[in-house]
């Protein structure tokens, strides 16, 4: 009985295995199917990428080509092209007597605004990730300077800094911290400081929310394990939080360097009444070369714009190189 059962069950098992084997695709067929699924025809890919490529060509490449062409042109005082200047515009920019002061102002402006923004944003983000009553409204309030126009914000600070009627001078006088009003935008000792304050104010919202996202991506079990091991709050922050925040720090730093470098409305609005280039950066320097200086030279302005783009690329490349070297040494 058992023998016949065993004999009859064996073909059934083999038949089942054969049926199963016929249903299971071979490894080569699975590879072919995966290749067909993952393969996209170049024309289809180009069709999907066409809007992005058109945007890049129209917004980035074409203006860059026109800027380079303008930098090699000779223009009348009214802005009409009268001929080709070759590389003379670049030589004029490099020989400009105020270029050194403009570059120093740019370095101070970028480093001060970006460094203060990063430090203050780290502290505020650490506070805003905690749970407390009204946290949602506080986060909404942080976005307001980011949502407002830079020109409006800068003009508001012009009123706050006003020598005769500004709120800042009024408060400082009432608190007896100063005996006479301070000319924040007219005194050379205070102008750059006043611009940096506004630059930090408008840069905080974006940076804070980048850091909030970075802090939210840190697993809680890592911090709990460090606490159980007896690590102090400072040790947890320095050895765990900051290393895990490195991607967010890199993004925030690179984007802030680019934004602050090209921040025209703040510097121009706060520094508009001051003659010369004593407090200008490269972005307002090239504007004044074309429209507000005695040169009134569009070609020189375009050449200064080329230098400005190259300078930004060099700074960002150096920063990324330093970050990569640090990551390789810590591995």
Short mmCIF file of N, CA, C and O in Angstrom, two decimals, residues 152-234:
data_model
loop_
_atom_site.label_atom_id
_atom_site.label_comp_id
_atom_site.label_asym_id
_atom_site.label_seq_id
_atom_site.Cartn_x
_atom_site.Cartn_y
_atom_site.Cartn_z
N UNK A 152 11.79 95.63 -0.66
CA UNK A 152 10.91 96.11 0.42
C UNK A 152 11.60 95.96 1.77
O UNK A 152 11.58 96.87 2.60
N UNK A 153 12.21 94.79 1.99
CA UNK A 153 12.91 94.56 3.26
C UNK A 153 14.05 95.55 3.43
O UNK A 153 14.25 96.12 4.53
N UNK A 154 14.82 95.76 2.38
CA UNK A 154 15.95 96.71 2.46
C UNK A 154 15.46 98.13 2.71
O UNK A 154 16.05 98.87 3.52
N UNK A 155 14.37 98.51 2.05
CA UNK A 155 13.84 99.86 2.26
C UNK A 155 13.29 100.02 3.67
O UNK A 155 13.39 101.10 4.27
N UNK A 156 12.75 98.94 4.22
CA UNK A 156 12.29 98.98 5.62
C UNK A 156 13.46 99.25 6.56
O UNK A 156 13.35 100.05 7.49
N UNK A 157 14.59 98.59 6.30
CA UNK A 157 15.76 98.82 7.15
C UNK A 157 16.34 100.22 6.95
O UNK A 157 16.94 100.77 7.87
N UNK A 158 16.18 100.78 5.76
CA UNK A 158 16.60 102.17 5.55
C UNK A 158 15.84 103.09 6.50
O UNK A 158 16.42 104.01 7.10
N UNK A 159 14.55 102.83 6.66
CA UNK A 159 13.75 103.62 7.59
C UNK A 159 14.15 103.35 9.04
O UNK A 159 14.20 104.27 9.87
N UNK A 160 14.44 102.10 9.35
CA UNK A 160 14.85 101.76 10.72
C UNK A 160 16.20 102.39 11.06
O UNK A 160 16.44 102.80 12.20
N UNK A 161 17.09 102.49 10.07
CA UNK A 161 18.42 103.04 10.29
C UNK A 161 18.45 104.57 10.20
O UNK A 161 19.51 105.17 10.44
N UNK A 162 17.37 105.21 9.87
CA UNK A 162 17.37 106.66 9.62
C UNK A 162 17.99 107.42 10.78
O UNK A 162 17.73 107.13 11.96
N UNK A 163 18.80 108.42 10.41
CA UNK A 163 19.54 109.18 11.42
C UNK A 163 18.61 109.99 12.32
O UNK A 163 18.80 110.05 13.55
N UNK A 164 17.60 110.62 11.75
CA UNK A 164 16.74 111.52 12.52
C UNK A 164 15.51 110.83 13.09
O UNK A 164 15.11 111.13 14.23
N UNK A 165 14.89 109.92 12.33
CA UNK A 165 13.61 109.36 12.76
C UNK A 165 13.62 107.84 12.86
O UNK A 165 12.56 107.23 13.04
N UNK A 166 14.77 107.22 12.75
CA UNK A 166 14.84 105.77 12.78
C UNK A 166 14.52 105.20 14.16
O UNK A 166 14.88 105.77 15.20
N UNK A 167 13.85 104.06 14.17
CA UNK A 167 13.46 103.41 15.43
C UNK A 167 14.69 102.93 16.20
O UNK A 167 14.72 102.99 17.44
N UNK A 168 15.71 102.47 15.49
CA UNK A 168 16.90 101.95 16.17
C UNK A 168 17.59 103.05 16.96
O UNK A 168 17.94 102.86 18.15
N UNK A 169 17.79 104.20 16.35
CA UNK A 169 18.40 105.32 17.09
C UNK A 169 17.51 105.76 18.24
O UNK A 169 18.02 106.11 19.32
N UNK A 170 16.21 105.77 18.03
CA UNK A 170 15.29 106.19 19.09
C UNK A 170 15.40 105.26 20.30
O UNK A 170 15.48 105.73 21.45
N UNK A 171 15.42 103.95 20.07
CA UNK A 171 15.52 102.99 21.17
C UNK A 171 16.87 103.11 21.88
O UNK A 171 16.95 103.10 23.12
N UNK A 172 17.94 103.21 21.10
CA UNK A 172 19.27 103.32 21.71
C UNK A 172 19.41 104.59 22.54
O UNK A 172 20.05 104.59 23.62
N UNK A 173 18.81 105.69 22.08
CA UNK A 173 18.85 106.93 22.85
C UNK A 173 18.03 106.81 24.13
O UNK A 173 18.45 107.29 25.20
N UNK A 174 16.87 106.20 24.06
CA UNK A 174 16.03 106.03 25.24
C UNK A 174 16.69 105.14 26.29
O UNK A 174 16.51 105.33 27.49
N UNK A 175 17.46 104.15 25.82
CA UNK A 175 18.16 103.25 26.75
C UNK A 175 19.49 103.83 27.21
O UNK A 175 20.21 103.18 27.98
N UNK A 176 19.80 105.03 26.72
CA UNK A 176 21.05 105.72 27.08
C UNK A 176 22.29 104.90 26.70
O UNK A 176 23.33 104.99 27.37
N UNK A 177 22.17 104.12 25.63
CA UNK A 177 23.32 103.39 25.12
C UNK A 177 24.17 104.25 24.21
O UNK A 177 25.36 103.97 24.01
N UNK A 178 23.59 105.29 23.64
CA UNK A 178 24.32 106.26 22.84
C UNK A 178 23.86 107.65 23.25
O UNK A 178 22.74 107.83 23.76
N UNK A 179 24.73 108.64 23.07
CA UNK A 179 24.38 110.01 23.43
C UNK A 179 23.90 110.82 22.23
O UNK A 179 23.15 111.79 22.39
N UNK A 180 24.33 110.44 21.04
CA UNK A 180 23.90 111.10 19.81
C UNK A 180 23.51 110.04 18.79
O UNK A 180 24.02 108.91 18.84
N UNK A 181 22.61 110.35 17.86
CA UNK A 181 22.22 109.36 16.86
C UNK A 181 23.40 108.88 16.03
O UNK A 181 24.38 109.60 15.82
N UNK A 182 23.29 107.64 15.57
CA UNK A 182 24.34 107.03 14.74
C UNK A 182 23.88 107.05 13.29
O UNK A 182 22.75 106.67 12.97
N UNK A 183 24.77 107.49 12.41
CA UNK A 183 24.47 107.48 10.97
C UNK A 183 24.88 106.12 10.42
O UNK A 183 25.97 105.94 9.90
N UNK A 184 23.97 105.14 10.54
CA UNK A 184 24.31 103.77 10.19
C UNK A 184 24.67 103.59 8.73
O UNK A 184 25.52 102.76 8.39
N UNK A 185 24.05 104.36 7.84
CA UNK A 185 24.28 104.19 6.42
C UNK A 185 25.18 105.26 5.82
O UNK A 185 25.54 105.16 4.64
N UNK A 186 25.53 106.28 6.59
CA UNK A 186 26.39 107.34 6.08
C UNK A 186 27.78 107.32 6.67
O UNK A 186 28.72 107.85 6.07
N UNK A 187 27.94 106.71 7.84
CA UNK A 187 29.24 106.62 8.49
C UNK A 187 29.97 105.38 7.98
O UNK A 187 29.45 104.27 8.05
N UNK A 188 31.18 105.57 7.46
CA UNK A 188 31.93 104.46 6.89
C UNK A 188 32.18 103.34 7.90
O UNK A 188 32.33 102.17 7.52
N UNK A 189 32.22 103.68 9.17
CA UNK A 189 32.48 102.66 10.19
C UNK A 189 31.26 101.77 10.43
O UNK A 189 31.41 100.68 11.00
N UNK A 190 30.08 102.21 10.03
CA UNK A 190 28.86 101.46 10.31
C UNK A 190 28.18 100.91 9.06
O UNK A 190 27.30 100.03 9.18
N UNK A 191 28.54 101.37 7.88
CA UNK A 191 27.80 101.00 6.68
C UNK A 191 27.86 99.50 6.41
O UNK A 191 26.82 98.84 6.20
N UNK A 192 29.05 98.92 6.39
CA UNK A 192 29.17 97.49 6.10
C UNK A 192 28.48 96.66 7.17
O UNK A 192 27.80 95.66 6.87
N UNK A 193 28.64 97.05 8.43
CA UNK A 193 27.97 96.32 9.52
C UNK A 193 26.45 96.35 9.33
O UNK A 193 25.77 95.33 9.50
N UNK A 194 25.92 97.51 8.96
CA UNK A 194 24.47 97.64 8.77
C UNK A 194 23.99 96.78 7.61
O UNK A 194 22.91 96.18 7.66
N UNK A 195 24.79 96.68 6.54
CA UNK A 195 24.41 95.84 5.41
C UNK A 195 24.47 94.37 5.78
O UNK A 195 23.62 93.57 5.37
N UNK A 196 25.46 93.99 6.57
CA UNK A 196 25.59 92.58 6.98
C UNK A 196 24.39 92.15 7.82
O UNK A 196 23.89 91.03 7.68
N UNK A 197 23.92 93.04 8.69
CA UNK A 197 22.75 92.72 9.51
C UNK A 197 21.54 92.39 8.63
O UNK A 197 20.83 91.40 8.85
N UNK A 198 21.31 93.18 7.61
CA UNK A 198 20.19 92.93 6.70
C UNK A 198 20.42 91.65 5.91
O UNK A 198 19.50 90.85 5.71
N UNK A 199 21.65 91.43 5.46
CA UNK A 199 21.96 90.21 4.72
C UNK A 199 21.71 88.96 5.54
O UNK A 199 21.16 87.97 5.03
N UNK A 200 22.08 88.98 6.80
CA UNK A 200 21.83 87.83 7.69
C UNK A 200 20.34 87.66 7.92
O UNK A 200 19.80 86.54 7.90
N UNK A 201 19.64 88.76 8.11
CA UNK A 201 18.20 88.72 8.39
C UNK A 201 17.42 88.03 7.27
O UNK A 201 16.54 87.21 7.52
N UNK A 202 17.75 88.35 6.03
CA UNK A 202 17.00 87.77 4.90
C UNK A 202 17.52 86.38 4.54
O UNK A 202 16.84 85.64 3.81
N UNK A 203 18.70 85.99 5.01
CA UNK A 203 19.25 84.67 4.70
C UNK A 203 18.86 83.61 5.72
O UNK A 203 18.97 82.41 5.43
N UNK A 204 18.41 84.02 6.89
CA UNK A 204 18.10 83.06 7.95
C UNK A 204 16.96 82.09 7.61
O UNK A 204 17.09 80.89 7.87
N UNK A 205 15.83 82.54 7.07
CA UNK A 205 14.71 81.60 6.88
C UNK A 205 15.06 80.37 6.05
O UNK A 205 14.79 79.24 6.47
N UNK A 206 15.65 80.57 4.88
CA UNK A 206 16.02 79.43 4.03
C UNK A 206 16.97 78.49 4.76
O UNK A 206 16.79 77.26 4.77
N UNK A 207 18.00 79.06 5.39
CA UNK A 207 19.01 78.24 6.04
C UNK A 207 18.43 77.49 7.23
O UNK A 207 18.76 76.32 7.46
N UNK A 208 17.57 78.13 7.98
CA UNK A 208 16.95 77.48 9.14
C UNK A 208 16.16 76.25 8.70
O UNK A 208 16.26 75.16 9.30
N UNK A 209 15.37 76.38 7.65
CA UNK A 209 14.54 75.25 7.22
C UNK A 209 15.37 74.14 6.58
O UNK A 209 15.00 72.97 6.66
N UNK A 210 16.50 74.47 5.96
CA UNK A 210 17.41 73.43 5.49
C UNK A 210 17.95 72.64 6.67
O UNK A 210 18.02 71.40 6.65
N UNK A 211 18.32 73.33 7.74
CA UNK A 211 18.86 72.66 8.92
C UNK A 211 17.78 71.90 9.68
O UNK A 211 18.05 70.85 10.27
N UNK A 212 16.55 72.40 9.69
CA UNK A 212 15.45 71.66 10.31
C UNK A 212 15.25 70.33 9.59
O UNK A 212 15.05 69.28 10.22
N UNK A 213 15.30 70.36 8.27
CA UNK A 213 15.18 69.11 7.50
C UNK A 213 16.35 68.17 7.80
O UNK A 213 16.17 66.95 7.93
N UNK A 214 17.57 68.73 7.93
CA UNK A 214 18.72 67.90 8.26
C UNK A 214 18.62 67.28 9.64
O UNK A 214 18.94 66.10 9.83
N UNK A 215 18.17 68.05 10.62
CA UNK A 215 18.00 67.52 11.97
C UNK A 215 16.90 66.47 12.02
O UNK A 215 16.99 65.49 12.77
N UNK A 216 15.85 66.66 11.23
CA UNK A 216 14.76 65.69 11.22
C UNK A 216 15.17 64.36 10.62
O UNK A 216 14.50 63.34 10.87
N UNK A 217 16.24 64.33 9.81
CA UNK A 217 16.69 63.10 9.19
C UNK A 217 17.61 62.29 10.10
O UNK A 217 17.98 61.16 9.74
N UNK A 218 18.00 62.83 11.26
CA UNK A 218 18.88 62.11 12.17
C UNK A 218 18.05 61.10 12.97
O UNK A 218 17.08 61.48 13.63
N UNK A 219 18.39 59.81 12.95
CA UNK A 219 17.61 58.80 13.70
C UNK A 219 17.66 59.06 15.20
O UNK A 219 18.72 59.37 15.76
N UNK A 220 16.51 58.89 15.84
CA UNK A 220 16.45 59.12 17.29
C UNK A 220 17.22 58.06 18.07
O UNK A 220 17.75 58.35 19.15
N UNK A 221 17.29 56.83 17.53
CA UNK A 221 17.95 55.76 18.30
C UNK A 221 19.45 56.02 18.46
O UNK A 221 20.05 55.60 19.45
N UNK A 222 20.05 56.75 17.49
CA UNK A 222 21.47 57.08 17.64
C UNK A 222 21.69 58.01 18.81
O UNK A 222 22.61 57.82 19.62
N UNK A 223 20.85 59.03 18.93
CA UNK A 223 20.98 59.97 20.05
C UNK A 223 20.67 59.29 21.37
O UNK A 223 21.33 59.56 22.40
N UNK A 224 19.69 58.40 21.36
CA UNK A 224 19.36 57.68 22.59
C UNK A 224 20.50 56.77 23.02
O UNK A 224 20.82 56.67 24.21
N UNK A 225 21.14 56.12 22.06
CA UNK A 225 22.28 55.26 22.39
C UNK A 225 23.44 56.07 22.95
O UNK A 225 24.10 55.66 23.91
N UNK A 226 23.68 57.24 22.38
CA UNK A 226 24.76 58.09 22.89
C UNK A 226 24.45 58.58 24.29
O UNK A 226 25.34 58.68 25.15
N UNK A 227 23.18 58.88 24.57
CA UNK A 227 22.78 59.31 25.91
C UNK A 227 22.97 58.20 26.92
O UNK A 227 23.47 58.42 28.04
N UNK A 228 22.59 56.98 26.53
CA UNK A 228 22.78 55.83 27.42
C UNK A 228 24.25 55.59 27.71
O UNK A 228 24.64 55.22 28.83
N UNK A 229 25.11 55.83 26.70
CA UNK A 229 26.55 55.64 26.89
C UNK A 229 27.19 56.74 27.71
O UNK A 229 28.39 56.69 27.99
N UNK A 230 26.41 57.75 28.10
CA UNK A 230 26.93 58.80 28.98
C UNK A 230 27.48 60.01 28.27
O UNK A 230 28.18 60.83 28.90
N UNK A 231 27.20 60.19 26.98
CA UNK A 231 27.71 61.35 26.25
C UNK A 231 26.97 62.61 26.70
O UNK A 231 25.74 62.60 26.88
N UNK A 232 27.71 63.68 26.87
CA UNK A 232 27.11 64.96 27.27
C UNK A 232 26.39 65.59 26.08
O UNK A 232 26.62 65.19 24.93
N UNK A 233 25.53 66.58 26.32
CA UNK A 233 24.85 67.24 25.19
C UNK A 233 25.83 67.81 24.17
O UNK A 233 25.58 67.73 22.96
N UNK A 234 26.92 68.42 24.63
CA UNK A 234 27.89 68.97 23.70
C UNK A 234 28.58 67.87 22.89
O UNK A 234 28.82 68.01 21.69
#
